[in-house]
PDB file of C-alpha atoms and ligand atoms in Angstrom:
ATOM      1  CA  UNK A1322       0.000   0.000   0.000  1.00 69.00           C
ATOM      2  CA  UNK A1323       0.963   3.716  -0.427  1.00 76.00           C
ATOM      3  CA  UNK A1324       0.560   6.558   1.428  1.00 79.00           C
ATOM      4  CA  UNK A1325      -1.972   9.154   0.275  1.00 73.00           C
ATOM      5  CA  UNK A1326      -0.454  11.911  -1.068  1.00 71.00           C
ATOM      6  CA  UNK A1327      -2.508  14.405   1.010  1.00 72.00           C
ATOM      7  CA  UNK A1328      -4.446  14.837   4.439  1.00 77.00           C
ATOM      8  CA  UNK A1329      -6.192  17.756   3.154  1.00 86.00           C
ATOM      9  CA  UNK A1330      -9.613  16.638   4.733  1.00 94.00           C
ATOM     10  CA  UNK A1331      -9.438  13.174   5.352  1.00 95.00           C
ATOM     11  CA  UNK A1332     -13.149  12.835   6.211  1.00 97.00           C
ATOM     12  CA  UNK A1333     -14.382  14.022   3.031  1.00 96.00           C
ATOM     13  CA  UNK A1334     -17.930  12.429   2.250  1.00 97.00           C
ATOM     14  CA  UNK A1335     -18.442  10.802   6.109  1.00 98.00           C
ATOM     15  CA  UNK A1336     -21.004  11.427   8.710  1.00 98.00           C
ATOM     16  CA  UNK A1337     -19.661  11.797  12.088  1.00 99.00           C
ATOM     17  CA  UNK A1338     -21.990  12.062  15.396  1.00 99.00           C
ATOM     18  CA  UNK A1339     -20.654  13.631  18.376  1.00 99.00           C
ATOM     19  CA  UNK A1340     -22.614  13.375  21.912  1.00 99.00           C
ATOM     20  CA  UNK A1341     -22.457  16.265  24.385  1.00 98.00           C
ATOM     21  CA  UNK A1342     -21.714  18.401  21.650  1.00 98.00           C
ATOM     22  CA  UNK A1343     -22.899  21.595  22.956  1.00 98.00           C
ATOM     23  CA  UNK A1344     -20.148  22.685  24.614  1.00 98.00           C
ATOM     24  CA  UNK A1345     -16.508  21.937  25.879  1.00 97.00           C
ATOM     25  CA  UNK A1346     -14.511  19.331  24.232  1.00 98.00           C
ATOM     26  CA  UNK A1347     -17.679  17.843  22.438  1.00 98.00           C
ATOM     27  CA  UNK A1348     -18.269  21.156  20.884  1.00 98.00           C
ATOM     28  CA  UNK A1349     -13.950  21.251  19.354  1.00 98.00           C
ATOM     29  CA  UNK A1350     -14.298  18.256  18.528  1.00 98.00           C
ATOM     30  CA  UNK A1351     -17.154  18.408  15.979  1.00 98.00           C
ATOM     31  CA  UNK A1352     -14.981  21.292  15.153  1.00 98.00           C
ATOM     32  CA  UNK A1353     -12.001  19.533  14.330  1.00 98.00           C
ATOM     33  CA  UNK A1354     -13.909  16.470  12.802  1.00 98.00           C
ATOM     34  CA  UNK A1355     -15.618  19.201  10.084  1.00 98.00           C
ATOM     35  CA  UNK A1356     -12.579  20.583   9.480  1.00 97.00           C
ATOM     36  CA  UNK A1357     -11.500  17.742   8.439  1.00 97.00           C
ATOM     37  CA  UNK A1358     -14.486  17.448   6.022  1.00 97.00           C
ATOM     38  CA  UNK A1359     -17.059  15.193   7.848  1.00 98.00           C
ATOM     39  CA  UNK A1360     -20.444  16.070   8.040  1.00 98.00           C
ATOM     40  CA  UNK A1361     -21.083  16.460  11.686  1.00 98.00           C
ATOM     41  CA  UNK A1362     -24.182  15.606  13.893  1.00 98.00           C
ATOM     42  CA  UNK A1363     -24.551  17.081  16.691  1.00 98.00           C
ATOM     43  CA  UNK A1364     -26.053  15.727  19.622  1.00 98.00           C
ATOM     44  CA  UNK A1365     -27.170  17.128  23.262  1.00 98.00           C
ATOM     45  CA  UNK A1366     -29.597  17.071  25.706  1.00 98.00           C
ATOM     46  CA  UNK A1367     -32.542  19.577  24.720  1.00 97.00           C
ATOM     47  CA  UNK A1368     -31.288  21.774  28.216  1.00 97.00           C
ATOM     48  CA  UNK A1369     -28.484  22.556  26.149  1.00 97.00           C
ATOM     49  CA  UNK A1370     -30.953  24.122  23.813  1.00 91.00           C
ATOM     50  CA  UNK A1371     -28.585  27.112  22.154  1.00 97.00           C
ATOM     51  CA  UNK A1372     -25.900  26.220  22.813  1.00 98.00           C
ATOM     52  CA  UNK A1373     -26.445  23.000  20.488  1.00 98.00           C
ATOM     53  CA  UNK A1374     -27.314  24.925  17.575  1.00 98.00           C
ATOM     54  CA  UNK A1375     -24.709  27.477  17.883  1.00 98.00           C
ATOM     55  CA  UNK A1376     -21.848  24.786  17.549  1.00 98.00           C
ATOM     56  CA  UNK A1377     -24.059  23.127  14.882  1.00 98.00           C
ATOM     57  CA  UNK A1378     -24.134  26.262  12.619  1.00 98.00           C
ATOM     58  CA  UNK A1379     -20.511  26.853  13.770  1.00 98.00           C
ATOM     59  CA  UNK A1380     -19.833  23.594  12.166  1.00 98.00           C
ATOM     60  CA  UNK A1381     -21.743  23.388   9.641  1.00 98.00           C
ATOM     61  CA  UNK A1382     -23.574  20.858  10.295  1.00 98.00           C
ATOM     62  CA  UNK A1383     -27.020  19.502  12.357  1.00 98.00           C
ATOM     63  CA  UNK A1384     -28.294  19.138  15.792  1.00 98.00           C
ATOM     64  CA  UNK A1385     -30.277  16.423  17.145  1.00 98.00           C
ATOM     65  CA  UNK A1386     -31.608  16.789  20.623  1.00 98.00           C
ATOM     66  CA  UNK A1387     -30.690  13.437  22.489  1.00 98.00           C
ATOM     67  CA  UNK A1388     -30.300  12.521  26.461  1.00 98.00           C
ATOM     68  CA  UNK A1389     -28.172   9.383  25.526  1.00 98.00           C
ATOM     69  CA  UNK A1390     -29.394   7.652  28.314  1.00 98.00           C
ATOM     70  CA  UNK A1391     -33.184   7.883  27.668  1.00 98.00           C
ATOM     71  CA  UNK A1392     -34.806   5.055  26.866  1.00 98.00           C
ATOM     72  CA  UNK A1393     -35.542   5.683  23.019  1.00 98.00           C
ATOM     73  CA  UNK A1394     -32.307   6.863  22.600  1.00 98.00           C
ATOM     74  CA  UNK A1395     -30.342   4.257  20.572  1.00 98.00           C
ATOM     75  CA  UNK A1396     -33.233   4.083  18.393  1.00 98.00           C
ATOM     76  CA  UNK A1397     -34.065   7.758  17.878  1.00 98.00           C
ATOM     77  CA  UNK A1398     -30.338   8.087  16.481  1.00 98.00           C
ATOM     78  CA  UNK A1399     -30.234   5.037  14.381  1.00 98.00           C
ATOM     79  CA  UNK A1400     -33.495   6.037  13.061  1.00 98.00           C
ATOM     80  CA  UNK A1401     -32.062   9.435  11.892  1.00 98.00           C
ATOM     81  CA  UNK A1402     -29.008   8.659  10.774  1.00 98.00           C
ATOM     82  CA  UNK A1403     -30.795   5.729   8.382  1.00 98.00           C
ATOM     83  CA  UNK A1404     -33.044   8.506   7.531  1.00 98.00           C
ATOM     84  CA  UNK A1405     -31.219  11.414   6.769  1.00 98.00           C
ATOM     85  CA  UNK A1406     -27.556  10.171   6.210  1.00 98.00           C
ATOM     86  CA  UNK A1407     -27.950   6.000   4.920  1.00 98.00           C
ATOM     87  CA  UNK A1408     -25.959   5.302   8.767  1.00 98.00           C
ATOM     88  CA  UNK A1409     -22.844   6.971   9.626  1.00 98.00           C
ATOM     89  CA  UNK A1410     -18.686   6.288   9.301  1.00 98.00           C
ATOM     90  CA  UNK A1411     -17.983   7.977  12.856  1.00 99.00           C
ATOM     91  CA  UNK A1412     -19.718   8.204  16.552  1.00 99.00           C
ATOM     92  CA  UNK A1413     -17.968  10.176  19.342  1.00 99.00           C
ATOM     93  CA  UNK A1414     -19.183   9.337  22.790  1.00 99.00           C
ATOM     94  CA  UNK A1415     -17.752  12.125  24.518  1.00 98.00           C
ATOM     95  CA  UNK A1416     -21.216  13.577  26.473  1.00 98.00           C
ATOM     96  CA  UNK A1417     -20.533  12.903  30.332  1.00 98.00           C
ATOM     97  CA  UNK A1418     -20.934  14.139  33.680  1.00 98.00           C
ATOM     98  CA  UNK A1419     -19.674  14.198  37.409  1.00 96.00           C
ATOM     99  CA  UNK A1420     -21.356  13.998  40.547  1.00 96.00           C
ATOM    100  CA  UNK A1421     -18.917  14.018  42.917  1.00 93.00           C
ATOM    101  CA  UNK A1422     -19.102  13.136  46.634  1.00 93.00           C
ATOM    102  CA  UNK A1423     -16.741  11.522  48.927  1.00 92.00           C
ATOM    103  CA  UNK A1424     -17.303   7.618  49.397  1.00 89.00           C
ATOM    104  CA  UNK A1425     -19.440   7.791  52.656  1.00 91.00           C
ATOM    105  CA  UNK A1426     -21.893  10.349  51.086  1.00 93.00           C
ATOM    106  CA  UNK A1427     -22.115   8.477  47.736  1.00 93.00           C
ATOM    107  CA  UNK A1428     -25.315   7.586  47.335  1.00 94.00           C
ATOM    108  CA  UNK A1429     -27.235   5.314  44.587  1.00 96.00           C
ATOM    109  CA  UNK A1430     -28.671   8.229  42.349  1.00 96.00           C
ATOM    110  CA  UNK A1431     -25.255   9.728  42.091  1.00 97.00           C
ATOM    111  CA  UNK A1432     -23.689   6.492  41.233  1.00 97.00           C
ATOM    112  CA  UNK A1433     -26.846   5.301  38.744  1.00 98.00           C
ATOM    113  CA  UNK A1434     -26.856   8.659  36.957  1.00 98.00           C
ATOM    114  CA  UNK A1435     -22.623   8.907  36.000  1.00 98.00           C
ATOM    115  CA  UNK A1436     -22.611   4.968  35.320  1.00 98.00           C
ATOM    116  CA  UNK A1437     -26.192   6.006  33.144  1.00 98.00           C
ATOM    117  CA  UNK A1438     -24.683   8.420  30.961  1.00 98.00           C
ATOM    118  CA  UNK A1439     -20.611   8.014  30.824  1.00 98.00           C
ATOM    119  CA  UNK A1440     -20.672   3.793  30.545  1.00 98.00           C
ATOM    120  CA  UNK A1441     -23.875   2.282  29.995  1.00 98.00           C
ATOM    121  CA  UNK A1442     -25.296   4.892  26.984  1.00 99.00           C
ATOM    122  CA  UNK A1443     -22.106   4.697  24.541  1.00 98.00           C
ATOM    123  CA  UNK A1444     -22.444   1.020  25.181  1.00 98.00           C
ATOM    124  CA  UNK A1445     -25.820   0.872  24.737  1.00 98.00           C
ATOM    125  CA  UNK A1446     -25.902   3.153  21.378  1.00 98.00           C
ATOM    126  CA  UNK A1447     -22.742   1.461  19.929  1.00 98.00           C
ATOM    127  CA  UNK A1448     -24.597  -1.836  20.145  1.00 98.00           C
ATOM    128  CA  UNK A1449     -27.798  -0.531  18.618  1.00 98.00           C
ATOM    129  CA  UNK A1450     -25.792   1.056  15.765  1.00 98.00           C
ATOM    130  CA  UNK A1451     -24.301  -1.713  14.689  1.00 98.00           C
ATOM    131  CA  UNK A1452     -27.317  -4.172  14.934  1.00 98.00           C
ATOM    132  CA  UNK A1453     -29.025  -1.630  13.216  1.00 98.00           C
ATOM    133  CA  UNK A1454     -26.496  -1.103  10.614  1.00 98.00           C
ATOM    134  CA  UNK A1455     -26.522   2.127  11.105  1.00 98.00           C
ATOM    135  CA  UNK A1456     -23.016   2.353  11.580  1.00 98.00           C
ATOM    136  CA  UNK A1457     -21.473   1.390   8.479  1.00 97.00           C
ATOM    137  CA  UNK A1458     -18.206  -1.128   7.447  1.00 96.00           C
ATOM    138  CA  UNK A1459     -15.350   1.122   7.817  1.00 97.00           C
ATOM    139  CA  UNK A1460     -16.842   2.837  10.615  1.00 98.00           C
ATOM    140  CA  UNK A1461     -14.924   4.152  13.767  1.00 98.00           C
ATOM    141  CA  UNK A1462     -16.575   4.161  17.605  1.00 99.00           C
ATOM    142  CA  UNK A1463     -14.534   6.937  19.807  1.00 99.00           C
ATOM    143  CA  UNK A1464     -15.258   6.626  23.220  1.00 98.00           C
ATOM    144  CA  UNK A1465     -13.783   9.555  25.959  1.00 98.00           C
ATOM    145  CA  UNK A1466     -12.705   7.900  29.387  1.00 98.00           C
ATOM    146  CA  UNK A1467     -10.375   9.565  32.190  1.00 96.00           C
ATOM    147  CA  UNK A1468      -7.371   9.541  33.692  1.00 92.00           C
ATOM    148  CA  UNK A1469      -9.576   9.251  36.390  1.00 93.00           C
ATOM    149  CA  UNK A1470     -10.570   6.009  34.839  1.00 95.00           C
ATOM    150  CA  UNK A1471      -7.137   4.907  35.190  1.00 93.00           C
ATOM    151  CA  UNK A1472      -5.685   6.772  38.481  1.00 89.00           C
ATOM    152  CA  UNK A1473      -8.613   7.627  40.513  1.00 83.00           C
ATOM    153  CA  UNK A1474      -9.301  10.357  41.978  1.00 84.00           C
ATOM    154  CA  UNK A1475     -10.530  11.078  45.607  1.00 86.00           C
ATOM    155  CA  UNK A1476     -14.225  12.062  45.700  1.00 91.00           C
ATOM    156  CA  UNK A1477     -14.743  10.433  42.224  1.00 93.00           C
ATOM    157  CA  UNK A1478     -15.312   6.696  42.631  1.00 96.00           C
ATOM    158  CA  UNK A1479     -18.406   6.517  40.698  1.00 97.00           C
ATOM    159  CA  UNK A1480     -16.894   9.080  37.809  1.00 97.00           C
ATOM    160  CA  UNK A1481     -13.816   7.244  37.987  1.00 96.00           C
ATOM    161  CA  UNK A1482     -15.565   3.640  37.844  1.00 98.00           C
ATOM    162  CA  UNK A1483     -17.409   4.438  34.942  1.00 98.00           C
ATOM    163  CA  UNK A1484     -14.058   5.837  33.039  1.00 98.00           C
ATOM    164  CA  UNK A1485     -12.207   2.266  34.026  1.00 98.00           C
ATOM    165  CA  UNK A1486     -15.464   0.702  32.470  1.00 98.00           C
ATOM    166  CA  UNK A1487     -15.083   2.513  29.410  1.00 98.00           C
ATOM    167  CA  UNK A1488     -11.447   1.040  29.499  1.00 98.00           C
ATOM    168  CA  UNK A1489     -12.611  -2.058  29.686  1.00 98.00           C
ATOM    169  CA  UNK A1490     -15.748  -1.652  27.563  1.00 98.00           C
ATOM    170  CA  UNK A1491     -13.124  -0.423  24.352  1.00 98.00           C
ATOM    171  CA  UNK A1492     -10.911  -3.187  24.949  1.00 98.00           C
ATOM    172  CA  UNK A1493     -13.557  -6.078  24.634  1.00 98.00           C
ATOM    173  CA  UNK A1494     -15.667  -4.497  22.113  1.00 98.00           C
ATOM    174  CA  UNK A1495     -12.366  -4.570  19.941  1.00 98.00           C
ATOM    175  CA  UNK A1496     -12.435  -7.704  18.336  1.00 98.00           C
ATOM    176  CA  UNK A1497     -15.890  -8.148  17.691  1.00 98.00           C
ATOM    177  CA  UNK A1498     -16.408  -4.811  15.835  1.00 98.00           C
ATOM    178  CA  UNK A1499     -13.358  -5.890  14.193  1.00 98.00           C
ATOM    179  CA  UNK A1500     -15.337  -8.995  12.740  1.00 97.00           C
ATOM    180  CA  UNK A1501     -18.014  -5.591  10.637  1.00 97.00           C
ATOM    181  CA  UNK A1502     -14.458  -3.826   9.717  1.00 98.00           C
ATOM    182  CA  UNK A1503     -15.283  -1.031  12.684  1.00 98.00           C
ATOM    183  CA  UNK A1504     -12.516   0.104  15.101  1.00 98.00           C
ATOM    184  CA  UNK A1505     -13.306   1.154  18.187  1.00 99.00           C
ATOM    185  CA  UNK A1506     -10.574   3.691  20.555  1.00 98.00           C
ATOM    186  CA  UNK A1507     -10.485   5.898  23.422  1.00 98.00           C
ATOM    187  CA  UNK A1508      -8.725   8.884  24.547  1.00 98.00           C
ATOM    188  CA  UNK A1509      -7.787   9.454  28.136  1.00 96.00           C
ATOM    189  CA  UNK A1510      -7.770  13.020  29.050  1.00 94.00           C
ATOM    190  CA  UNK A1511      -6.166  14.450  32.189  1.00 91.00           C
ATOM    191  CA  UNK A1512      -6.944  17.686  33.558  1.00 89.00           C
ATOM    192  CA  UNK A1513      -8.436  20.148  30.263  1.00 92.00           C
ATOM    193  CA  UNK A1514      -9.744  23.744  30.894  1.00 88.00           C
ATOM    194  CA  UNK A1515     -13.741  23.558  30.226  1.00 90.00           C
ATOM    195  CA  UNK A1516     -17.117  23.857  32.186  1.00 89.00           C
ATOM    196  CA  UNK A1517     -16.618  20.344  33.813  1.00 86.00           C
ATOM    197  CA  UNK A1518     -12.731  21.539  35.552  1.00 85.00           C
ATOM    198  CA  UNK A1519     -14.127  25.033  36.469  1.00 86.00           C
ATOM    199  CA  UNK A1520     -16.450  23.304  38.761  1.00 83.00           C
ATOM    200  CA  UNK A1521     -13.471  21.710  40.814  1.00 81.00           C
ATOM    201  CA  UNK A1522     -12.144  23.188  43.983  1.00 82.00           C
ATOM    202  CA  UNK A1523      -9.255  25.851  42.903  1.00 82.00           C
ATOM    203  CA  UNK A1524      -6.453  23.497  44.788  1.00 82.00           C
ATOM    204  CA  UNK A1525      -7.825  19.940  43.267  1.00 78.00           C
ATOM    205  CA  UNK A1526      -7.526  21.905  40.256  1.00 79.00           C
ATOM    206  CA  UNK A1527      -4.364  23.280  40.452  1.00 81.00           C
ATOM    207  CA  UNK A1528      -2.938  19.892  41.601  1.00 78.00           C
ATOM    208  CA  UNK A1529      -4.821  18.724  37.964  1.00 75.00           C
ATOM    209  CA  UNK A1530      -2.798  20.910  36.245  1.00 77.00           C
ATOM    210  CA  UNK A1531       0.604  19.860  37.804  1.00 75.00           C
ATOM    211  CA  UNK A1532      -0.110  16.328  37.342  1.00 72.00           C
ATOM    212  CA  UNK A1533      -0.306  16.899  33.721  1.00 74.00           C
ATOM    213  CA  UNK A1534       2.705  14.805  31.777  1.00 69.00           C
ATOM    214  CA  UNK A1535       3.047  18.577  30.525  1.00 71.00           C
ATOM    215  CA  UNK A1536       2.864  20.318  33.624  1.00 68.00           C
ATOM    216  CA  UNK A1537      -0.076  22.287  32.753  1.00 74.00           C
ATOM    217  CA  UNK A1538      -4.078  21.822  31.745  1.00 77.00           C
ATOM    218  CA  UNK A1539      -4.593  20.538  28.508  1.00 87.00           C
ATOM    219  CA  UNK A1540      -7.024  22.774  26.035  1.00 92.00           C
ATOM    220  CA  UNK A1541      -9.624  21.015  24.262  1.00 96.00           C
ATOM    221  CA  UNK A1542      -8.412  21.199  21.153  1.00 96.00           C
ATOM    222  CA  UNK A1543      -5.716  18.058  22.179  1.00 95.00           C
ATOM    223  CA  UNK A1544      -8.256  16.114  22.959  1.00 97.00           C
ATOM    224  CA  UNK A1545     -10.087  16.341  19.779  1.00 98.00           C
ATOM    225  CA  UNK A1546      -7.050  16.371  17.679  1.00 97.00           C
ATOM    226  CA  UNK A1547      -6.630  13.127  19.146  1.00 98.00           C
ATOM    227  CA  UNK A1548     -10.096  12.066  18.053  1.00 98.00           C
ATOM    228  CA  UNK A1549      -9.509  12.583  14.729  1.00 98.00           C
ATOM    229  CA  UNK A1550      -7.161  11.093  14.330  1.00 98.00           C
ATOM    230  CA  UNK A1551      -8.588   7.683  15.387  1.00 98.00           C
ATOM    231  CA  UNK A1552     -11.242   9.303  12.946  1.00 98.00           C
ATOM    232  CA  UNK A1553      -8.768   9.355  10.020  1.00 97.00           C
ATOM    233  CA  UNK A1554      -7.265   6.734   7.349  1.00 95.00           C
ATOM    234  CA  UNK A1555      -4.467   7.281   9.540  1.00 95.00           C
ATOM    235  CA  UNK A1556      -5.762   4.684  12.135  1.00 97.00           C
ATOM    236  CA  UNK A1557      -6.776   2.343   9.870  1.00 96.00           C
ATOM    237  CA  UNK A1558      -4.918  -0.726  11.571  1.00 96.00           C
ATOM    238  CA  UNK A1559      -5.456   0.744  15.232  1.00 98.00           C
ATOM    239  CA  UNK A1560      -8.618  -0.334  17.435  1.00 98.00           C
ATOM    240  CA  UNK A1561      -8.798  -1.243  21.410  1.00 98.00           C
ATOM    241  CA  UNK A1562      -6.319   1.391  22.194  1.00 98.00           C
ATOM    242  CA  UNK A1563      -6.251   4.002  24.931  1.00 97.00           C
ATOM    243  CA  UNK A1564      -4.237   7.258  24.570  1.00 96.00           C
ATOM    244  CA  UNK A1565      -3.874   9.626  27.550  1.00 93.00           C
ATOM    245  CA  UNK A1566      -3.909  13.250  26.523  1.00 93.00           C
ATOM    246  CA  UNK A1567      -2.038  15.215  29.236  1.00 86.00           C
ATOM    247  CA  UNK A1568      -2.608  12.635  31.192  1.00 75.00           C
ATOM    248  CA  UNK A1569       0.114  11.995  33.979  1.00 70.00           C
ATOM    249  CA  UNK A1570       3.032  10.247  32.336  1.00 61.00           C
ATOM    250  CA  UNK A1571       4.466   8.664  35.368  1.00 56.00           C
ATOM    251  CA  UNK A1572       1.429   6.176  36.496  1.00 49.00           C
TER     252      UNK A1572
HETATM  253  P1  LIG B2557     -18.836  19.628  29.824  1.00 56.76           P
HETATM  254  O1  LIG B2557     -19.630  19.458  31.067  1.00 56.76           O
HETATM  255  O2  LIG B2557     -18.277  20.967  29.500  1.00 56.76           O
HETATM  256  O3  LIG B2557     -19.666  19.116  28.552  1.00 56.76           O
HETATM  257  C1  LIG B2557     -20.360  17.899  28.572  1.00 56.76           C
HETATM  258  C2  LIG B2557     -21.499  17.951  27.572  1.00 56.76           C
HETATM  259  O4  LIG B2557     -22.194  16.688  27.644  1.00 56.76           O
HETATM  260  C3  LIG B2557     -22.510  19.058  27.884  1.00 56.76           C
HETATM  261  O5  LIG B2557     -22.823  19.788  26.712  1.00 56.76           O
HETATM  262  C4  LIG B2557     -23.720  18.284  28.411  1.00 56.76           C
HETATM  263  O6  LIG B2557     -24.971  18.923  28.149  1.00 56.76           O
HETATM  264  C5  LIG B2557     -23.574  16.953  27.653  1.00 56.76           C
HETATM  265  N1  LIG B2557     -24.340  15.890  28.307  1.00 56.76           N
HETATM  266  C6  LIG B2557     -24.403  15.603  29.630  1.00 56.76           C
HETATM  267  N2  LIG B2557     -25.272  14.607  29.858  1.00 56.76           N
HETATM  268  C7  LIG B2557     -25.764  14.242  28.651  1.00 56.76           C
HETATM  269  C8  LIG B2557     -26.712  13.282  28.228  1.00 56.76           C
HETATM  270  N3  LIG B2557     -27.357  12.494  29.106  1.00 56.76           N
HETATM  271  N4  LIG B2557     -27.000  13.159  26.894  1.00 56.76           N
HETATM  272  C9  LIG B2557     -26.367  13.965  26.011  1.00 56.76           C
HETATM  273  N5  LIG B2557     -25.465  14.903  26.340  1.00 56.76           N
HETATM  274  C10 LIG B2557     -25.175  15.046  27.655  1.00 56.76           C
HETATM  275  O7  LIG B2557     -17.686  18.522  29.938  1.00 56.76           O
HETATM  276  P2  LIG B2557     -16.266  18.376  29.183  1.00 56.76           P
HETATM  277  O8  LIG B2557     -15.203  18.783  30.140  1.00 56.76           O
HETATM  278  O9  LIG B2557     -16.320  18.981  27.838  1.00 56.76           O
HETATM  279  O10 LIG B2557     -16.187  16.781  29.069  1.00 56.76           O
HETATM  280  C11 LIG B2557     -16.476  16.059  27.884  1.00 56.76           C
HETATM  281  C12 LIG B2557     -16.081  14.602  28.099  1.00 56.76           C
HETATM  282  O11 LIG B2557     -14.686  14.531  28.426  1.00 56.76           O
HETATM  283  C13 LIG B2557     -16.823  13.920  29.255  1.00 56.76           C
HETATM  284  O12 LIG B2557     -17.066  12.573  28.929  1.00 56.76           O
HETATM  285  C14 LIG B2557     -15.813  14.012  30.388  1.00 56.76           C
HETATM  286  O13 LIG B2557     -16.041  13.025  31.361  1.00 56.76           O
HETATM  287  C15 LIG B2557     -14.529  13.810  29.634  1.00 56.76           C
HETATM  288  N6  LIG B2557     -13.334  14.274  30.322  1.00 56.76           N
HETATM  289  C16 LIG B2557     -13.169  15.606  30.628  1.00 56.76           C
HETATM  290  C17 LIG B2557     -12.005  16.014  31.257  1.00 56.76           C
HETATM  291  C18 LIG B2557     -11.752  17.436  31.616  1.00 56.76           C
HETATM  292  O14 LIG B2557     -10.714  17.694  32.248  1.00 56.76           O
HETATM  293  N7  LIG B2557     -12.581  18.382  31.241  1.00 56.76           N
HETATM  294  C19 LIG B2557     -10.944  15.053  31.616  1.00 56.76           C
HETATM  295  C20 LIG B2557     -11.223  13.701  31.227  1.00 56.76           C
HETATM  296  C21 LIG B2557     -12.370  13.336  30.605  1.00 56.76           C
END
């Protein structure tokens, strides 16, 4: 084989879906991913409401108002991208939240609701896609864990459970998406300036920041450079990978 002469936009022609794309490293990374030339859905909870469309016409491309975890989810976005698109190349599960609480005041809603939405919804949807065949041969599943999935953090076990989960969850959903010609990869970030980080204590953050293999908070453009790249022809060959981004290079 030979290399392709250019990058230029290397997802000329695909459909990409990005979840919690209204803001923060969702919203770069449907950036990035349309820079790149793919036609980019956007999906968020209707709260996010604006903001959604905003990044949408930023992007040039649509918004689709999905909580990933309701019950009709899976199917409302298989349904639409059959519909409007014949299935898509590329899904980014990158919507996620936090509710953190130390381990004694952790209670069952707080754990239900971050397992809901970070583990059990890209799971979920990735499985209904494919079934579906609404995610086509070729296709590439991005899924965003934590380097709190893979150092914990105090004060995060449920956020940081359901990161190691999507560890695991990449790793064995590897070779059977290989068996449809789909990769499926996650990034790892570490501590990256957006909504999520602002709501942290100023010396948990700070200590973030430090812990960085860079020594300082990532932006959210790494991140989603990241992403498309296990977007890209460039990945072809690559699936149940992990890659940290400013994640701490010492653990
Ligand atoms: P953010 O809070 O700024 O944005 C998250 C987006 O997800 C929001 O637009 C929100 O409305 C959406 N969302 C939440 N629940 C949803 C649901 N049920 N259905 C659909 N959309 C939903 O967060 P940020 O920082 O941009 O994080 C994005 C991803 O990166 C998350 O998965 C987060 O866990 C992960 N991450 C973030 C890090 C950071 O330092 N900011 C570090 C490591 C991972």
């Amino acid at each position: 084989a030979t290399a392709p002469t250019s990058w230029d936009k290397p997802l000329e022609g695909k459909v990409a879906v990005v979840t919690g794309a209204a803001r923060g490293i969702g919203a770069t990374i449907a950036e990035v991913l349309s820079r790149d030339g793919a036609h980019v859905v956007c999906a968020d909870i209707p709260a996010a409401g604006e903001a959604l469309s905003e990044t949408a016409n930023k992007v040039g491309g649509t918004s689709l108002a999905l909580d990933v975890t309701a019950e009709d989810a899976a199917d409302k976005l298989a349904t639409h991208l059959l519909e409007r698109h014949g299935g898509a190349d590329i899904i980014v599960h990158n919507a996620g939240i936090t509710r953190d609480k130390t381990l004694a005041n952790m209670d069952d809603s707080r754990w239900n609701m971050v397992i809901g939405v970070n583990l059990l919804a890209p799971q979920k949807i990735t499985d209904h896609l494919v079934a579906k065949g609404a995610l086509k041969p070729g296709g590439r599943v991005i899924d965003v864990s934590s380097i709190a999935g893979i150092a914990g953090n105090r004060g995060q076990t449920n956020y940081g459970t359901s990161k190691a989960g999507v560890i695991g969850l990449v790793q064995a959903t590897a070779p059977v998406l290989a068996e449809k010609d789909i990769t499926i990869n996650a990034v790892a970030p570490g501590f990256i300036e957006t909504a999520m980080t602002a709501a942290i204590p100023f010396a948990t953050r700070e200590a973030g920041r430090r812990m960085s293999s860079l020594l300082q908070g990532g932006q959210t453009v790494d991140v989603a450079e990241t992403v498309a790249y296990f977007a890209s022809p460039a990945s072809n060959a690559v699936t149940g990978q992990i890659v940290r981004v400013c994640g701490q290079s010492l653990l």
